[in-house]
Amino acid sequence: MSNAFKDDVLAGKVVFIAGASSGINLGIARHFAKAGARLALVSRDPERIAAAAASINDAGGSAIGMAADVRDYAAVEAALARTRNELGPIDIVISGAAGNFVAPALGMSANGFKTVVDIDLIGTFNVFRACFAFLNAPGASLIAITAPQAVNAMMFQAHVCAAKAGINMLVKCLAMEWGPAGVRVNAISPGPIAGTEGMARLAPTPEMEARFKARLALRDYGDKDDIANTALFLSTDNARYITGTIVDCDGGSKLGDASADALHPPKAPGKAA
Ligand code: NAP
Ligand code: COA
């Protein structure tokens, strides 16, 4: 696993990650364990989160796994309290639990829309609001996992676009309110990341995957380490003056469609048509 930082950069740090049983957030957990952090991992499914923690412990890291639904404030608070009691005050919190499905607004019930907003946006409020009392502050770093849908409207993603846009603004408001206490609050906006449930839902066929890549400036999916390295940077003193920021790690997703299909292509690279 590549790591631009020295291996023990998070030694002694206590890290709480919501939505850590798979994908990008488990990738962050594995990376942080390698950097010496002690981890508390949360997701809904007790078996999936226990397996995630076990995989980190088997690899020589340190993790406890707890089942909690981020929509349930009391359950989130209990998991945070257990983290503080067993591991100590919490230095780093990652809020990455999310739900997604592809559906037009007219094919989505009110409860379908609400479900995604509840997991992504209300869940992030719950995690951040509840964690404050358990933080090792000043010096704590909070990171939400948002998405390009927060600023790029996308067909059949009304629920995710609304939820992630809310997360971006929540991060900025909390950064203002909690900066005086020495708590930094940022978000990472990943682009399409290979081997994740998110992309399996958004681009389930090789043809759709190719179309996604063709529209990106960097022409390829990112990988979980790209996001983990960004999270690691935001979690150290290297980022001590960064708060209220949405960090794009997205291959240029927010630049717009870089495929130029709709335009007359230049005759040679760099020449106008
Ligand atoms: P994933 O593997 O499905 O991860 C989602 C995690 O959230 C799982 O651990 C899931 O575990 C947990 N979860 C879902 N609902 C929950 C709830 N109500 N309470 C607690 N935990 C819950 O998906 P992923 O693709 O890696 O996405 C991870 C994050 O990156 C998300 O915030 C997503 O929006 C963001 N993102 C992903 C991409 C991408 O390319 N994949 C791009 C941009 C942003 P349980 O089922 O056990 O609860
Ligand atoms: N199209 C339209 N509506 C859908 C849908 C789809 N593909 N999938 C679910 N819904 C609706 C359901 O019909 C239900 O609405 P209803 O009560 O009016 O019928 C509502 O969404 C909630 O569904 P439910 O299955 O009860 O929710 P849940 O809380 O058990 O699961 C989901 C949440 C739906 C987001 C589920 O896909 C999930 O658990 N996702 C986590 C993993 C994930 O999405 N990873 C990618 C992260 S980017």
mmCIF file with all atom_site columns, C-alpha atoms and ligand atoms in Angstrom, residues 44 71 98-101 103 107 109 111-112 115 119 197-198 201, ligand 2:
data_model
loop_
_atom_site.group_PDB
_atom_site.id
_atom_site.type_symbol
_atom_site.label_atom_id
_atom_site.label_alt_id
_atom_site.label_comp_id
_atom_site.label_asym_id
_atom_site.label_entity_id
_atom_site.label_seq_id
_atom_site.pdbx_PDB_ins_code
_atom_site.Cartn_x
_atom_site.Cartn_y
_atom_site.Cartn_z
_atom_site.occupancy
_atom_site.B_iso_or_equiv
_atom_site.pdbx_formal_charge
_atom_site.auth_seq_id
_atom_site.auth_comp_id
_atom_site.auth_asym_id
_atom_site.auth_atom_id
_atom_site.pdbx_PDB_model_num
ATOM   1  C CA  . ARG A 1 44  ? -25.386 -1.019 10.424 1.00 0.00 ? 44  ARG A CA  1
ATOM   2  C CA  . ARG A 1 71  ? -29.912 7.734  11.487 1.00 0.00 ? 71  ARG A CA  1
ATOM   3  C CA  . ALA A 1 98  ? -24.152 6.738  2.632  1.00 0.00 ? 98  ALA A CA  1
ATOM   4  C CA  . GLY A 1 99  ? -26.888 5.179  0.557  1.00 0.00 ? 99  GLY A CA  1
ATOM   5  C CA  . ASN A 1 100 ? -27.538 5.509  -3.157 1.00 0.00 ? 100 ASN A CA  1
ATOM   6  C CA  . PHE A 1 101 ? -29.742 4.082  -5.863 1.00 0.00 ? 101 PHE A CA  1
ATOM   7  C CA  . ALA A 1 103 ? -33.921 6.503  -9.855 1.00 0.00 ? 103 ALA A CA  1
ATOM   8  C CA  . GLY A 1 107 ? -39.732 6.923  -9.671 1.00 0.00 ? 107 GLY A CA  1
ATOM   9  C CA  . SER A 1 109 ? -41.250 7.775  -3.188 1.00 0.00 ? 109 SER A CA  1
ATOM   10 C CA  . ASN A 1 111 ? -39.565 7.826  1.723  1.00 0.00 ? 111 ASN A CA  1
ATOM   11 C CA  . GLY A 1 112 ? -36.957 6.865  -0.900 1.00 0.00 ? 112 GLY A CA  1
ATOM   12 C CA  . THR A 1 115 ? -33.945 7.641  3.253  1.00 0.00 ? 115 THR A CA  1
ATOM   13 C CA  . ILE A 1 119 ? -28.359 8.489  5.948  1.00 0.00 ? 119 ILE A CA  1
ATOM   14 C CA  . GLU A 1 197 ? -20.419 -0.209 -4.306 1.00 0.00 ? 197 GLU A CA  1
ATOM   15 C CA  . GLY A 1 198 ? -21.050 3.391  -5.290 1.00 0.00 ? 198 GLY A CA  1
ATOM   16 C CA  . ARG A 1 201 ? -24.591 1.220  -8.709 1.00 0.00 ? 201 ARG A CA  1
HETATM 17 N N1  . COA B 2 .   ? -35.521 2.933  -6.723 1.00 0.00 ? 2   COA B N1  1
HETATM 18 C C1  . COA B 2 .   ? -36.518 3.636  -6.116 1.00 0.00 ? 2   COA B C1  1
HETATM 19 N N2  . COA B 2 .   ? -36.745 3.584  -4.766 1.00 0.00 ? 2   COA B N2  1
HETATM 20 C C2  . COA B 2 .   ? -35.921 2.791  -4.042 1.00 0.00 ? 2   COA B C2  1
HETATM 21 C C3  . COA B 2 .   ? -34.884 2.041  -4.606 1.00 0.00 ? 2   COA B C3  1
HETATM 22 C C4  . COA B 2 .   ? -34.688 2.125  -6.015 1.00 0.00 ? 2   COA B C4  1
HETATM 23 N N3  . COA B 2 .   ? -33.714 1.449  -6.646 1.00 0.00 ? 2   COA B N3  1
HETATM 24 N N4  . COA B 2 .   ? -34.237 1.370  -3.606 1.00 0.00 ? 2   COA B N4  1
HETATM 25 C C5  . COA B 2 .   ? -34.882 1.683  -2.464 1.00 0.00 ? 2   COA B C5  1
HETATM 26 N N5  . COA B 2 .   ? -35.891 2.544  -2.715 1.00 0.00 ? 2   COA B N5  1
HETATM 27 C C6  . COA B 2 .   ? -36.863 3.074  -1.765 1.00 0.00 ? 2   COA B C6  1
HETATM 28 C C7  . COA B 2 .   ? -37.678 1.963  -1.139 1.00 0.00 ? 2   COA B C7  1
HETATM 29 O O1  . COA B 2 .   ? -38.736 1.553  -2.020 1.00 0.00 ? 2   COA B O1  1
HETATM 30 C C8  . COA B 2 .   ? -38.194 2.637  0.126  1.00 0.00 ? 2   COA B C8  1
HETATM 31 O O2  . COA B 2 .   ? -39.254 3.511  -0.146 1.00 0.00 ? 2   COA B O2  1
HETATM 32 P P1  . COA B 2 .   ? -40.816 3.050  0.181  1.00 0.00 ? 2   COA B P1  1
HETATM 33 O O3  . COA B 2 .   ? -40.855 2.758  1.656  1.00 0.00 ? 2   COA B O3  1
HETATM 34 O O4  . COA B 2 .   ? -41.623 4.232  -0.212 1.00 0.00 ? 2   COA B O4  1
HETATM 35 O O5  . COA B 2 .   ? -41.059 1.834  -0.660 1.00 0.00 ? 2   COA B O5  1
HETATM 36 C C9  . COA B 2 .   ? -37.013 3.526  0.522  1.00 0.00 ? 2   COA B C9  1
HETATM 37 O O6  . COA B 2 .   ? -36.183 3.678  -0.647 1.00 0.00 ? 2   COA B O6  1
HETATM 38 C C10 . COA B 2 .   ? -36.168 2.915  1.628  1.00 0.00 ? 2   COA B C10 1
HETATM 39 O O7  . COA B 2 .   ? -35.781 1.614  1.227  1.00 0.00 ? 2   COA B O7  1
HETATM 40 P P2  . COA B 2 .   ? -35.239 0.551  2.282  1.00 0.00 ? 2   COA B P2  1
HETATM 41 O O8  . COA B 2 .   ? -34.760 -0.631 1.515  1.00 0.00 ? 2   COA B O8  1
HETATM 42 O O9  . COA B 2 .   ? -36.265 0.339  3.363  1.00 0.00 ? 2   COA B O9  1
HETATM 43 O O10 . COA B 2 .   ? -34.034 1.393  2.930  1.00 0.00 ? 2   COA B O10 1
HETATM 44 P P3  . COA B 2 .   ? -32.814 0.905  3.817  1.00 0.00 ? 2   COA B P3  1
HETATM 45 O O11 . COA B 2 .   ? -32.647 1.924  4.852  1.00 0.00 ? 2   COA B O11 1
HETATM 46 O O12 . COA B 2 .   ? -32.959 -0.524 4.227  1.00 0.00 ? 2   COA B O12 1
HETATM 47 O O13 . COA B 2 .   ? -31.585 0.938  2.761  1.00 0.00 ? 2   COA B O13 1
HETATM 48 C C11 . COA B 2 .   ? -30.784 2.064  0.760  1.00 0.00 ? 2   COA B C11 1
HETATM 49 C C12 . COA B 2 .   ? -31.075 2.147  2.250  1.00 0.00 ? 2   COA B C12 1
HETATM 50 C C13 . COA B 2 .   ? -32.087 2.007  -0.023 1.00 0.00 ? 2   COA B C13 1
HETATM 51 C C14 . COA B 2 .   ? -30.038 3.334  0.377  1.00 0.00 ? 2   COA B C14 1
HETATM 52 C C15 . COA B 2 .   ? -29.957 0.782  0.397  1.00 0.00 ? 2   COA B C15 1
HETATM 53 O O14 . COA B 2 .   ? -29.671 0.783  -0.973 1.00 0.00 ? 2   COA B O14 1
HETATM 54 C C16 . COA B 2 .   ? -28.671 0.677  1.185  1.00 0.00 ? 2   COA B C16 1
HETATM 55 O O15 . COA B 2 .   ? -28.655 0.098  2.255  1.00 0.00 ? 2   COA B O15 1
HETATM 56 N N6  . COA B 2 .   ? -27.532 1.246  0.684  1.00 0.00 ? 2   COA B N6  1
HETATM 57 C C17 . COA B 2 .   ? -26.226 1.205  1.363  1.00 0.00 ? 2   COA B C17 1
HETATM 58 C C18 . COA B 2 .   ? -25.105 0.897  0.403  1.00 0.00 ? 2   COA B C18 1
HETATM 59 C C19 . COA B 2 .   ? -24.979 1.932  -0.686 1.00 0.00 ? 2   COA B C19 1
HETATM 60 O O16 . COA B 2 .   ? -25.959 2.513  -1.156 1.00 0.00 ? 2   COA B O16 1
HETATM 61 N N7  . COA B 2 .   ? -23.726 2.144  -1.101 1.00 0.00 ? 2   COA B N7  1
HETATM 62 C C20 . COA B 2 .   ? -23.383 3.170  -2.058 1.00 0.00 ? 2   COA B C20 1
HETATM 63 C C21 . COA B 2 .   ? -22.959 4.392  -1.311 1.00 0.00 ? 2   COA B C21 1
HETATM 64 S S1  . COA B 2 .   ? -22.613 5.705  -2.469 1.00 0.00 ? 2   COA B S1  1
#
